[in-house]
XYZ file of C-alpha atoms in Angstrom:
251
model
C 90.693 78.191 162.857
C 93.848 76.761 164.435
C 96.076 79.371 162.783
C 94.061 82.213 164.310
C 94.257 80.521 167.724
C 98.047 80.182 167.604
C 98.465 83.761 166.349
C 96.304 85.055 169.185
C 98.230 82.915 171.657
C 101.531 84.241 170.321
C 100.395 87.866 170.575
C 99.104 87.344 174.101
C 102.383 85.676 175.033
C 104.413 88.561 173.589
C 102.332 91.059 175.568
C 102.699 89.098 178.811
C 106.469 88.849 178.325
C 106.643 92.593 177.700
C 104.656 93.361 180.850
C 106.793 90.951 182.842
C 110.109 92.419 181.735
C 108.859 95.984 182.247
C 108.311 95.203 185.937
C 112.022 94.574 186.398
C 113.438 97.913 187.494
C 117.021 97.154 186.477
C 115.947 96.628 182.854
C 115.129 99.316 180.354
C 111.445 99.467 179.447
C 110.588 97.367 176.410
C 109.403 99.789 173.698
C 105.701 99.569 172.848
C 106.467 100.051 169.153
C 108.034 96.600 169.056
C 104.758 95.108 170.263
C 102.967 97.066 167.534
C 105.344 95.540 164.972
C 104.623 92.050 166.296
C 100.879 92.648 166.318
C 100.957 94.073 162.785
C 103.005 91.198 161.407
C 100.869 88.596 163.145
C 97.670 90.223 161.863
C 98.994 90.242 158.300
C 99.848 86.561 158.512
C 96.405 85.675 159.888
C 94.701 87.702 157.135
C 96.171 85.318 154.573
C 94.548 82.309 156.254
C 91.178 83.759 157.275
C 89.058 86.711 156.213
C 88.236 88.580 152.995
C 91.787 88.422 151.625
C 91.951 84.655 152.116
C 88.615 84.204 150.333
C 89.590 86.491 147.446
C 92.943 84.729 147.002
C 91.133 81.598 145.824
C 89.402 83.531 143.048
C 91.870 86.212 141.982
C 95.596 85.625 141.476
C 96.355 89.241 142.314
C 94.980 88.771 145.811
C 96.844 85.489 146.089
C 100.095 87.290 145.310
C 99.260 90.091 147.732
C 98.841 87.403 150.371
C 102.178 85.891 149.367
C 103.917 89.229 149.912
C 102.256 89.701 153.289
C 102.853 86.154 154.523
C 106.305 85.503 153.118
C 107.934 88.928 153.250
C 106.272 91.767 155.147
C 104.899 89.830 158.134
C 108.247 88.055 158.762
C 110.097 91.381 158.514
C 107.813 93.127 161.012
C 107.917 90.206 163.429
C 111.703 89.934 163.175
C 112.005 93.664 163.946
C 109.905 93.104 167.085
C 112.861 91.079 168.493
C 110.825 88.248 170.070
C 113.851 86.177 171.109
C 115.463 89.137 172.868
C 112.230 89.773 174.735
C 111.985 86.102 175.709
C 115.554 86.085 177.056
C 114.870 89.225 179.096
C 111.699 87.833 180.640
C 112.873 84.305 181.460
C 114.732 83.334 184.648
C 118.476 83.026 184.133
C 118.601 79.188 183.987
C 115.793 79.060 181.416
C 117.375 81.864 179.376
C 120.635 79.903 179.291
C 118.772 76.876 177.919
C 117.270 79.023 175.156
C 120.718 80.399 174.341
C 122.056 76.846 174.222
C 119.355 75.957 171.692
C 120.288 78.967 169.563
C 123.897 77.754 169.524
C 122.915 74.237 168.443
C 124.315 73.144 165.054
C 120.801 72.568 163.731
C 119.806 76.163 164.530
C 123.042 77.378 162.965
C 122.342 75.345 159.809
C 118.846 76.750 159.287
C 119.919 80.304 160.037
C 122.711 80.154 157.486
C 121.890 82.596 154.644
C 122.361 79.877 152.014
C 120.012 77.425 153.725
C 117.424 80.123 154.407
C 117.577 81.351 150.793
C 117.133 77.865 149.361
C 114.162 77.170 151.620
C 112.620 80.561 150.843
C 113.252 81.223 147.141
C 113.650 77.567 146.211
C 110.314 76.813 147.829
C 108.648 79.514 145.750
C 110.129 78.124 142.532
C 108.850 74.690 143.500
C 105.396 76.140 144.150
C 104.972 78.209 140.996
C 107.035 76.246 138.467
C 105.486 72.834 139.168
C 101.929 71.461 139.472
C 102.166 72.022 143.226
C 100.296 75.334 142.904
C 97.268 73.606 141.380
C 97.428 70.704 143.829
C 97.318 72.897 146.920
C 93.944 74.302 145.846
C 92.474 70.793 145.930
C 93.885 69.661 149.280
C 93.372 71.765 152.397
C 96.195 70.098 154.327
C 98.626 70.861 151.491
C 97.358 74.441 151.242
C 97.996 75.010 154.966
C 101.370 73.251 154.891
C 102.640 75.325 151.969
C 101.496 78.606 153.506
C 103.090 77.733 156.843
C 106.304 76.956 154.962
C 106.126 80.291 153.107
C 105.926 82.160 156.407
C 108.576 80.087 158.211
C 111.010 80.262 155.280
C 110.394 83.991 154.921
C 111.130 84.512 158.607
C 114.307 82.406 158.463
C 115.491 84.348 155.418
C 114.831 87.676 157.133
C 116.687 86.815 160.352
C 119.570 85.385 158.319
C 120.033 88.805 156.700
C 119.385 91.188 159.600
C 120.433 90.508 163.170
C 117.842 92.047 165.463
C 117.812 89.121 167.883
C 120.972 87.428 169.200
C 122.927 85.566 166.520
C 125.451 83.189 168.148
C 127.093 82.371 164.791
C 126.801 85.533 162.675
C 127.801 85.508 159.027
C 129.948 88.269 157.596
C 128.156 91.213 156.046
C 129.878 90.544 152.734
C 128.660 86.951 152.712
C 125.122 88.055 153.595
C 125.164 90.647 150.817
C 126.363 88.194 148.156
C 123.708 85.626 149.079
C 121.053 88.335 149.242
C 121.911 89.496 145.709
C 121.481 85.955 144.360
C 118.209 85.518 146.280
C 116.923 88.861 145.019
C 117.779 87.888 141.448
C 116.101 84.482 141.792
C 112.944 86.114 143.164
C 112.890 88.619 140.299
C 113.441 85.907 137.685
C 110.598 83.869 139.171
C 108.207 86.803 138.902
C 109.203 87.226 135.240
C 108.739 83.501 134.678
C 105.196 83.708 136.058
C 104.536 86.749 133.864
C 105.714 84.907 130.758
C 104.014 81.628 131.687
C 100.643 82.448 133.302
C 99.462 79.778 135.697
C 96.349 77.827 134.670
C 93.127 78.346 136.574
C 93.260 82.152 136.472
C 92.868 84.699 133.642
C 96.239 85.420 132.057
C 95.901 89.175 132.644
C 95.325 88.624 136.365
C 98.365 86.369 136.589
C 100.553 88.937 134.840
C 99.352 91.694 137.160
C 100.051 89.397 140.115
C 103.551 88.741 138.769
C 104.164 92.479 138.538
C 102.967 92.875 142.116
C 105.380 90.140 143.157
C 108.239 91.873 141.339
C 107.736 95.452 142.501
C 106.175 94.716 145.888
C 108.962 92.284 146.709
C 111.535 94.914 145.782
C 110.030 97.355 148.291
C 110.340 94.893 151.161
C 113.806 93.866 150.018
C 114.816 97.532 149.970
C 114.066 97.761 153.690
C 116.194 94.671 154.333
C 119.011 96.159 152.238
C 118.929 99.392 154.238
C 119.004 97.495 157.539
C 121.779 95.178 156.345
C 123.974 98.000 155.075
C 123.312 100.095 158.174
C 124.504 97.202 160.316
C 127.555 96.791 158.079
C 128.374 100.488 158.400
C 128.064 100.438 162.191
C 130.351 97.418 162.359
C 133.064 98.922 160.164
C 132.817 102.674 160.772
C 136.085 104.054 162.123
C 136.061 104.947 165.791
C 137.842 108.225 166.351
C 139.793 108.577 169.554
C 140.352 112.063 170.775
C 143.449 112.666 172.807
C 143.868 115.680 174.993
C 146.753 117.761 173.798
C 148.535 119.588 176.493
C 150.275 122.793 175.586
C 152.777 124.543 177.680
């Protein structure tokens, strides 16, 4: 499948960039655990498109929701923590790295990385999927199924990097602004899971749908808790008082 090919290509590219940058003596060695994060996130995303989980998701809503959590939340978080853009900038020649930085500063990139835009694409897309006939339609059209799942991953990744700055962020939002938007996004995600619980989707047994909604609610909270910890840790580091110690001379 094309998705598996691109995931394999991306993992191979990450590994080659890591090996390349580690050969540069003036640079600190790129930690192997970041590659493990990338590999784990990429593998989780692929599992939603191909394999036993992908097959089960068509038959059992609980597995579908497990795939949603992996594809839209956990995989993007792990891949964001692997800092792929930072690695790319380290490995590229200076002129090429400057071009990448220029792209990151582009108004379009700034627009999509804005927490409001990312939240609308992420949570709004989920509401559109589960609160309209779109969910039923995607199971009858392969192209729509692939397009929606690609959107879920991309929107999840954008939302994650709009809340935690692991890679360079040329136009960072304030921590207060990020927190306010995150609270609204968290509430909208929780309300959606309750909506699904109260209005089971057709095509699956109602009990399965309710269990899937509970998985969405509690499983999503676990991933969001990690983002909250990272966001608040960054906020603390940015605002913690820096003590200056002066040498007191006594006569």
